Coordinates of C-alpha atoms and ligand atoms in Angstrom, one line a residue:
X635 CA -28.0 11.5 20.3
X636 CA -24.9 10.3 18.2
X637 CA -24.9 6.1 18.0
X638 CA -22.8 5.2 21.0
X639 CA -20.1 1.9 20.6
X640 CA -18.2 0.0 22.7
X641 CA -14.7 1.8 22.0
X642 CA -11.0 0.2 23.4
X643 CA -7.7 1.7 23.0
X644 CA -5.2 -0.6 22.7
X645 CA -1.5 -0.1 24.1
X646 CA 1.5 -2.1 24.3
X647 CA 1.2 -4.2 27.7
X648 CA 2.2 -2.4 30.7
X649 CA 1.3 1.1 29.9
X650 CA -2.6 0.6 30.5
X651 CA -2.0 2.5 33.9
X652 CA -0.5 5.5 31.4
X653 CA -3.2 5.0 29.1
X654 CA -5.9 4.9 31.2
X655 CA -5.2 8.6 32.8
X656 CA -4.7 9.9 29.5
X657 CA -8.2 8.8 28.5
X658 CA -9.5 10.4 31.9
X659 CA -8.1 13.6 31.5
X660 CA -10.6 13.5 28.5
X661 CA -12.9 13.0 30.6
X662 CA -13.8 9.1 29.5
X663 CA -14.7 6.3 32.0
X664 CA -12.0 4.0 31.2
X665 CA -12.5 0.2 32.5
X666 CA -8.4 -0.8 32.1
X667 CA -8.0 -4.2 30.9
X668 CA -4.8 -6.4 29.5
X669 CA -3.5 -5.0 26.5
X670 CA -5.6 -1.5 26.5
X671 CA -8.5 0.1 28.3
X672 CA -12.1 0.2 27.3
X673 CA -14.8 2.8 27.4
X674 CA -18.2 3.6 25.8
X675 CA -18.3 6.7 22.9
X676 CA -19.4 7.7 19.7
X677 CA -17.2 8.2 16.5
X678 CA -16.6 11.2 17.5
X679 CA -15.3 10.6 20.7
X680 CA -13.1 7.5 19.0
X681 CA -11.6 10.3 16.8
X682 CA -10.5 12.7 19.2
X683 CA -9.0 9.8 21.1
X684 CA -6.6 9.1 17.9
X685 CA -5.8 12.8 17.9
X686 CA -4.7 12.9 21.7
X687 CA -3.8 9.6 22.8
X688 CA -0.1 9.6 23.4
X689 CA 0.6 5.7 25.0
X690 CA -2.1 3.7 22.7
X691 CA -1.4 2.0 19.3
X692 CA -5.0 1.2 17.9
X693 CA -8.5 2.1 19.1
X694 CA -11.1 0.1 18.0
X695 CA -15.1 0.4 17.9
X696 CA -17.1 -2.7 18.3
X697 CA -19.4 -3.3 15.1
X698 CA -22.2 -5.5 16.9
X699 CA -21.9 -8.6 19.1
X700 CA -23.7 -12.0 18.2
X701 CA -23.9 -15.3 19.6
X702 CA -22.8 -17.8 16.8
X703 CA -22.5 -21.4 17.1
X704 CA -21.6 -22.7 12.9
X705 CA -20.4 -21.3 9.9
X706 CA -23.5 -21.8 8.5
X707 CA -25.5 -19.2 11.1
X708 CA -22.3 -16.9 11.0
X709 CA -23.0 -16.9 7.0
X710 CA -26.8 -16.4 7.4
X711 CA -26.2 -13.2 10.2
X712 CA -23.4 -11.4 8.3
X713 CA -25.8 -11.2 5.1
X714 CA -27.9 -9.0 7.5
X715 CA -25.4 -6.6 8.8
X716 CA -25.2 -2.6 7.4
X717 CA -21.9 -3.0 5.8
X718 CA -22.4 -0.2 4.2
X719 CA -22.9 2.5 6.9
X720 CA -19.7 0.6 8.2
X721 CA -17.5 -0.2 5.2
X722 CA -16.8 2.5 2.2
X723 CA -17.5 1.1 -1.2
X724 CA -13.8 0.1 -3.3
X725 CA -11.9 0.8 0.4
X726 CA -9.5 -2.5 0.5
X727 CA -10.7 -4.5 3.7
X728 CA -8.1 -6.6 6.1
X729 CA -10.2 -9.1 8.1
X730 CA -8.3 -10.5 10.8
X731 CA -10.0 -13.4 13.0
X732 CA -9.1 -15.5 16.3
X733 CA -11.5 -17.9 18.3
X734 CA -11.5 -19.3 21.8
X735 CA -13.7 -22.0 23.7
X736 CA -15.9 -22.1 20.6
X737 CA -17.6 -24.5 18.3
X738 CA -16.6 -21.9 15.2
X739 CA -13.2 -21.8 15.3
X740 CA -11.6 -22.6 11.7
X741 CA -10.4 -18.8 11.5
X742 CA -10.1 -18.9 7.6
X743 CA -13.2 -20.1 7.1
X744 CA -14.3 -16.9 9.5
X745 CA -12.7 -14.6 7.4
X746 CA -14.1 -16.1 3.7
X747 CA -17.4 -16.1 5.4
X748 CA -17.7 -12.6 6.2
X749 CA -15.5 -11.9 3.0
X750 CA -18.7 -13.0 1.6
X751 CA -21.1 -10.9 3.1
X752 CA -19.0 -7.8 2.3
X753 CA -18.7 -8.6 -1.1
X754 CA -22.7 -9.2 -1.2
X755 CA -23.8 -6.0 0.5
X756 CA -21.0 -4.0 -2.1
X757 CA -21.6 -5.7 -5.0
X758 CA -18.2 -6.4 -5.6
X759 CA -15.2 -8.5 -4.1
X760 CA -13.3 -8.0 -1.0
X761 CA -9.8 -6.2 -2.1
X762 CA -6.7 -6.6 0.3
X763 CA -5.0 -3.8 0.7
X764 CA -1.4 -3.6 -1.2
X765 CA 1.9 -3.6 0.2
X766 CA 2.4 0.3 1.2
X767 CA -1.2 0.8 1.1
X768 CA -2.5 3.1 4.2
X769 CA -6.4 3.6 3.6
X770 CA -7.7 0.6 4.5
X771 CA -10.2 -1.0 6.9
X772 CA -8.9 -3.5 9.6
X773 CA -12.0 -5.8 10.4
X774 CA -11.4 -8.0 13.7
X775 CA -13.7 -11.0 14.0
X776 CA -13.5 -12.3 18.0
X777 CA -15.1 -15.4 18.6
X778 CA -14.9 -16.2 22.5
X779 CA -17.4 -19.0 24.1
X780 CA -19.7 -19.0 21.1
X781 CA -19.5 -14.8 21.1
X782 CA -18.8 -13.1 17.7
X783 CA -17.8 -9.8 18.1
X784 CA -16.9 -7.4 15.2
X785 CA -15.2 -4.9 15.7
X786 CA -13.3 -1.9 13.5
X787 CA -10.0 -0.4 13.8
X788 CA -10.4 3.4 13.8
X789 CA -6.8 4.0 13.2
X790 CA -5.9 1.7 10.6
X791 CA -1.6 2.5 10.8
X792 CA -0.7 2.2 15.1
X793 CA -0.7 5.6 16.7
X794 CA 2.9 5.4 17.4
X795 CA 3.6 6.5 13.5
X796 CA 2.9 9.9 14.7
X797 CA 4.5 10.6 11.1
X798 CA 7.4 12.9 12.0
X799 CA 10.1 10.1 12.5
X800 CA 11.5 9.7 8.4
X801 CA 15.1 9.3 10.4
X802 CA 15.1 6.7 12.8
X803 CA 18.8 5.8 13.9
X804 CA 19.9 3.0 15.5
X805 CA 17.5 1.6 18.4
X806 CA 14.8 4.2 17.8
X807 CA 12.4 4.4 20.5
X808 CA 8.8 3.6 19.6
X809 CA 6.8 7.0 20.1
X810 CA 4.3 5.9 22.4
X811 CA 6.8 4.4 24.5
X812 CA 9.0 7.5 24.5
X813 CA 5.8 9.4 25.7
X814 CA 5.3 7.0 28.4
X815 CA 8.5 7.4 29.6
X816 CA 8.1 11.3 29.7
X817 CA 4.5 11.0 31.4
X818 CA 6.1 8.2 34.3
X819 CA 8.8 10.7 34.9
X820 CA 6.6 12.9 36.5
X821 CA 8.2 15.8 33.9
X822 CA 5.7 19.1 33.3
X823 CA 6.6 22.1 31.3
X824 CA 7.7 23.8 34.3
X825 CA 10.7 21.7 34.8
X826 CA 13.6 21.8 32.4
X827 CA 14.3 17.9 30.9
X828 CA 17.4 16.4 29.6
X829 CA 17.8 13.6 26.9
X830 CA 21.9 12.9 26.7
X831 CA 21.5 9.9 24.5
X832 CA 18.8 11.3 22.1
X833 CA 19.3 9.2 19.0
X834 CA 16.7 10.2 16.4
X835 CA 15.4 12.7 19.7
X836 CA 11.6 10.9 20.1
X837 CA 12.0 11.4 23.6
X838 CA 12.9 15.5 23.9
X839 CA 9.9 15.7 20.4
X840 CA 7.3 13.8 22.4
X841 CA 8.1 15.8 25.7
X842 CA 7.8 19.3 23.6
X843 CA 4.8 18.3 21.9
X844 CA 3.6 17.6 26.0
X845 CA 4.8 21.0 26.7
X846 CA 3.3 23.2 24.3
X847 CA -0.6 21.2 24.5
X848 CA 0.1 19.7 21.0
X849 CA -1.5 16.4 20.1
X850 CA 0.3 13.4 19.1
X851 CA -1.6 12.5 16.3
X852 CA -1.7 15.9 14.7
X853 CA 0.1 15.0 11.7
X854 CA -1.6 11.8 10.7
X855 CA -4.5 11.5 8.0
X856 CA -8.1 12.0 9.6
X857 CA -8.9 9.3 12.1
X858 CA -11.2 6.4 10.6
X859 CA -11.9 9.0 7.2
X860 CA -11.7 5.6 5.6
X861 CA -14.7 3.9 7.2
X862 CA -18.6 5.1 6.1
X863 CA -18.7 5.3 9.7
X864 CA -16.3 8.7 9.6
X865 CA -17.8 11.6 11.1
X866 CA -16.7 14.4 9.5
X867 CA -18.6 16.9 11.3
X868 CA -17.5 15.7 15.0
X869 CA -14.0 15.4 12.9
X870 CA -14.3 19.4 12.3
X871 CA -14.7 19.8 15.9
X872 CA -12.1 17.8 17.7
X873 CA -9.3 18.8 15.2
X874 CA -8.0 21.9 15.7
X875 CA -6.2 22.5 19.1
X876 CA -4.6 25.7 20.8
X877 CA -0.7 25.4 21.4
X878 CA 0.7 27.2 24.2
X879 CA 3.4 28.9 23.5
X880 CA 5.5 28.4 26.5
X881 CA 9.2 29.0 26.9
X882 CA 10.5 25.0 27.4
X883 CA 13.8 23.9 28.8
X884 CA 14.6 20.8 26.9
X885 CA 18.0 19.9 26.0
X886 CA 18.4 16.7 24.3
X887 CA 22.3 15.5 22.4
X888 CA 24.0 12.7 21.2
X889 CA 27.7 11.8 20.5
X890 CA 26.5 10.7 17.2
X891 CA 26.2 14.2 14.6
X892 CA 24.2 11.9 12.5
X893 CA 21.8 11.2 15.6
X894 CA 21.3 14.8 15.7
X895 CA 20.8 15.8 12.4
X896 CA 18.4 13.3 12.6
X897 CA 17.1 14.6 15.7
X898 CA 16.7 18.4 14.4
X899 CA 14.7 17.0 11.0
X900 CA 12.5 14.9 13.2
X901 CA 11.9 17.4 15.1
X902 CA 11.3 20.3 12.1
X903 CA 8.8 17.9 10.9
X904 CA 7.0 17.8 14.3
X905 CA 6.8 21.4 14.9
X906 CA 9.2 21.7 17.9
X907 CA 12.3 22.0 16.7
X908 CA 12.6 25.7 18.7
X909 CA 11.8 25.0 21.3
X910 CA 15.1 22.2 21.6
X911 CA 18.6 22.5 22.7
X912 CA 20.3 20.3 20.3
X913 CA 24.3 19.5 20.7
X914 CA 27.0 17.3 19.4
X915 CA 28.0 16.0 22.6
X916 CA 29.6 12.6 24.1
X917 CA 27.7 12.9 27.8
X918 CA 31.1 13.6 29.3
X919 CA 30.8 17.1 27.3
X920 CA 26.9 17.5 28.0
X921 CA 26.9 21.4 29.5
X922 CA 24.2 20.9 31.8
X923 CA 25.6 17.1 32.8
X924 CA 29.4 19.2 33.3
X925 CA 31.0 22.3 35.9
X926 CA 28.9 24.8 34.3
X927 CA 24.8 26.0 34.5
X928 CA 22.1 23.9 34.8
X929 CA 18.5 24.5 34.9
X930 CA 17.7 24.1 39.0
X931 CA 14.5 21.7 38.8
X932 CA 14.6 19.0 36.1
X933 CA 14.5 15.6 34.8
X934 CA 16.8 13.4 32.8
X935 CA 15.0 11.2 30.7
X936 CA 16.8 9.1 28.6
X937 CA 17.2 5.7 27.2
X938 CA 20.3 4.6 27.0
X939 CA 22.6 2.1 24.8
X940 CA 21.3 -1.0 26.0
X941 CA 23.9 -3.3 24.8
X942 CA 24.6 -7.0 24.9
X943 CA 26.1 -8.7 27.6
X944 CA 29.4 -10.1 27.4
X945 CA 30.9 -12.7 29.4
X946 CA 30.4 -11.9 33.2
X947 CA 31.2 -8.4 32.7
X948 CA 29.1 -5.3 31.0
X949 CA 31.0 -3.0 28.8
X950 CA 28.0 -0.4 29.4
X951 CA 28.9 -0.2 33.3
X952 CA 31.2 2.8 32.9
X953 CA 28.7 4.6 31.0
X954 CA 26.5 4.1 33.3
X955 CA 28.4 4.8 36.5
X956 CA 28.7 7.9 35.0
X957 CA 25.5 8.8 33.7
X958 CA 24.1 8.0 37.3
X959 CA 27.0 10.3 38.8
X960 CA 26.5 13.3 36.7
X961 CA 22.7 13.0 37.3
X962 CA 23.3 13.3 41.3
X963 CA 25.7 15.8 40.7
X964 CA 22.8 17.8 39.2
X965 CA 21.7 18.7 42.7
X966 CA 18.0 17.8 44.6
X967 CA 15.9 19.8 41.9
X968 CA 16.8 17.2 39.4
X969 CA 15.1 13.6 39.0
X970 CA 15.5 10.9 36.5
X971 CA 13.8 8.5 34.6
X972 CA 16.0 5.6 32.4
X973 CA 14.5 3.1 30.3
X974 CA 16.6 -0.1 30.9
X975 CA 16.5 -3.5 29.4
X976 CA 19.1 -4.5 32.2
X977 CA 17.7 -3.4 35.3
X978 CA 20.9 -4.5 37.1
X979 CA 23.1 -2.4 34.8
X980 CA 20.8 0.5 35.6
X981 CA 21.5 0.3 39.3
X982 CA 24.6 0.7 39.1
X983 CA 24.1 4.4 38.7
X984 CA 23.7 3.9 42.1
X985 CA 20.7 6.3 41.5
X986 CA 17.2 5.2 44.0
X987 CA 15.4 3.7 40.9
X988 CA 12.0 2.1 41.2
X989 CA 10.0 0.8 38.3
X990 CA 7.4 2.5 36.8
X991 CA 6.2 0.0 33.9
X992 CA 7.6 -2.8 32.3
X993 CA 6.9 -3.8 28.4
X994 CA 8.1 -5.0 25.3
X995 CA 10.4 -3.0 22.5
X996 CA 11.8 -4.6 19.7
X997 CA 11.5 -8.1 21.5
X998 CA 13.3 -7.0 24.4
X999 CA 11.7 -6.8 27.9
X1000 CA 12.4 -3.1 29.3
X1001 CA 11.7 -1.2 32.3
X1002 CA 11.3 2.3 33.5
X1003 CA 12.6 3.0 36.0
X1004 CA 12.1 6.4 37.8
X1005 CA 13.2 8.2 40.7
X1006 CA 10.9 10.5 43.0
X1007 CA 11.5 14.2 44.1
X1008 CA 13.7 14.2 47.0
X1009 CA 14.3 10.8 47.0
X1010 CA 17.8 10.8 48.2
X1011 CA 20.7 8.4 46.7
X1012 CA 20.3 5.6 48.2
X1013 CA 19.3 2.3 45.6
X1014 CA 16.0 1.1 46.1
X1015 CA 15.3 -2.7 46.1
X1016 CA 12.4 -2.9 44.3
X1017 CA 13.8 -2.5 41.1
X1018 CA 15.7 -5.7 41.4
X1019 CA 14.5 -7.6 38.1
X1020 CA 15.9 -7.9 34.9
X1021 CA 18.3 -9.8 33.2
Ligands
SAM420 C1 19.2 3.5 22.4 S1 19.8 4.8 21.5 C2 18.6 6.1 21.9 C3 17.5 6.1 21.0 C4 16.5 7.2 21.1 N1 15.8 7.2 22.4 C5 15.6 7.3 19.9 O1 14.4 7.3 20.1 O2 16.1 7.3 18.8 C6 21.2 5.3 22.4 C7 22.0 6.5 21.9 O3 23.1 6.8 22.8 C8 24.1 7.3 22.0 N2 25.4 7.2 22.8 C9 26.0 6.1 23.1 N3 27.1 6.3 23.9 C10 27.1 7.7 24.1 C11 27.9 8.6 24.9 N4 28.9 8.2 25.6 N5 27.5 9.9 24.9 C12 26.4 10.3 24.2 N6 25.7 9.5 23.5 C13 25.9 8.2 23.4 C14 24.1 6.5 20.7 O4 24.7 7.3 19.7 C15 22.6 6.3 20.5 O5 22.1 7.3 19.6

């Protein structure tokens, strides 16, 4: 049987609940925890979570555990560790270390120390990797109540550089956020989906890739093929994948043409570019937001401009009034989910919102915030943070 680690896969905070069903419907036990969800594997298994994972960032594979008490003893039981069926000879090394409730806790000298024992088992010093540089191995040394705890980051760049996005616009959205949006919207390929405010069009690229079974991290370099720990045999396994080739109904514009120039490249690059309905549209001239046909069962899911406030009045609200009328003007087949930084400003769409996750973009605090099938139009109080 294949050596079995400790695994976690990290995520921003908020979507564990996201993440967490994503790893089940690879059929892992997931124990969710702040800040990611862990789960028991082998490389293998860590590998094919990099390929599919659509909501984490990193996943990392705990090294060994150890009580340690002084530098000294943290010097003496590195020297012993297999480096070498970890590490990959002339591979530049990041260590990163923290420390809580414990005796060792200078985290520099945690980092030369084990610095040193990498450089003793290779025969040669520790190089940091260079600006730019993407093969590398992230070491993370944990010290909590006297614990040290290695472990290795699998995916050395985050998951969300799915590596499709060259163009990013103004406000991109991050790509694991934009698929959490698509998954808390309750969208499947069956229903049609509408971005009107696609920017550089993550959120209609991530929801195609959904549709057609593709995985997220199908265009990044093998996962962890920079640790001695790579398994390139359970690598041949997990990496190819079946597309299905179903006919989608996503629309996605912007009243920006550079936004979707930027949207069709992106999406080129992904491998999904067919399968969207790209305009040069202000939402006011969005066909299926106007008089004429719409798909009958849908979801708008969109993230809007989310401005700055102004004195005591937002000059987003129109937009907003409108975006929230054309959506009910859709009909009952249609459902919506907006990611907000204002919560307030998003009510007034006047659109029965409730919030599906709340976390962090670009140092901002933003919600999704979702409406259920045949929820009627009535606002729903829940969603009543924000700022
Ligand atoms: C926050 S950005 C969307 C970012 C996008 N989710 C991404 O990943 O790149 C908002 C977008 O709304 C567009 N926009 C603003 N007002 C608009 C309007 N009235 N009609 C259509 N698009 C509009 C902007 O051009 C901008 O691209």
């Amino acid at each position: 049987m294949s050596m079995q680690f400790e695994l976690f896969a990290a995520c921003q905070p908020g979507l564990e609940p996201l993440l967490t069903a994503e790893l089940q419907a690879l059929g892992v036990a997931p124990r969710p925890l702040a800040g990611g969800v862990a789960f028991r594997g082998d490389m293998q298994l860590a590998q094919r979570c990099c390929l599919w994972l659509g909501t984490a960032s990193h996943v990392l594979l705990r090294l060994c555990e150890m009580p340690c008490r002084a530098l000294g003893e943290l010097q003496r039981k590195a020297a012993q560790l297999p480096w070498r069926s970890w590490l990959r000879p002339a591979v530049p090394v990041r260590l990163h270390a923290t420390s809580r409730g414990s005796r060792v806790y200078h985290t520099d000298a945690i980092v030369e120390r084990l610095e040193q024992a990498i450089a003793n088992a290779f025969g040669a010093p520790v190089r940091s990797p260079a600006a730019g540089d993407e093969a590398f191995a992230t070491v993370h040394a944990r010290f909590r109540d006297d614990v040290c705890m290695l472990s290795v980051d699998v995916t050395t760049t985050p998951l969300h550089r799915r590596g499709y996005r060259l163009d990013g616009r103004k406000a991109p959205l991050r790509e694991d956020l934009a698929h959490a949006l698509v998954l808390a919207s309750g969208w499947t390929a069956d229903l049609a989906l509408l971005d009107p405010f696609c920017g550089s069009g993550t959120i209609a690229i991530e929801a195609a890739a959904l549709g057609l079974g593709l995985p997220p991290g199908r265009l990044r370099p093998p996962p962890g093929e920079h640790l001695a720990l790579f398994d390139a045999d359970g690598w041949a396994q997990v990496r190819d994948f079946a597309p299905q080739p179903l006919p989608l109904q996503i629309a996605a514009s912007d009243r920006d043409e550079g936004a979707v120039a930027a949207t069709r490249d992106n999406a080129e690059r992904a491998g999904v570019a067919a399968q969207l309905d790209l305009r040069h549209a202000a939402i006011s001239d969005q066909p299926w937001l106007g008089a004429g046909d719409h798909p009958a069962r849908g979801v708008v899911v969109t993230n809007p401009p989310f401005g700055r406030r102004i004195g005591g009045k937002n000059p987003l609200l129109p937009l907003y009034q409108t975006l929230g009328a054309r959506i009910e003007a859709l009909g009952d087949g249609w459902r919506a989910a907006i990611l907000a930084h204002d919560v307030r400003l998003a009510r007034r769409t006047a659109l029965p919102l409730r919030a599906a996750f709340t976390t962090r973009h670009g140092g901002l605090s933003i919600t999704a915030l979702v409406t259920d099938p045949g929820a009627g139009t009535a606002t729903d109080d829940t969603a009543t943070t924000g700022t």
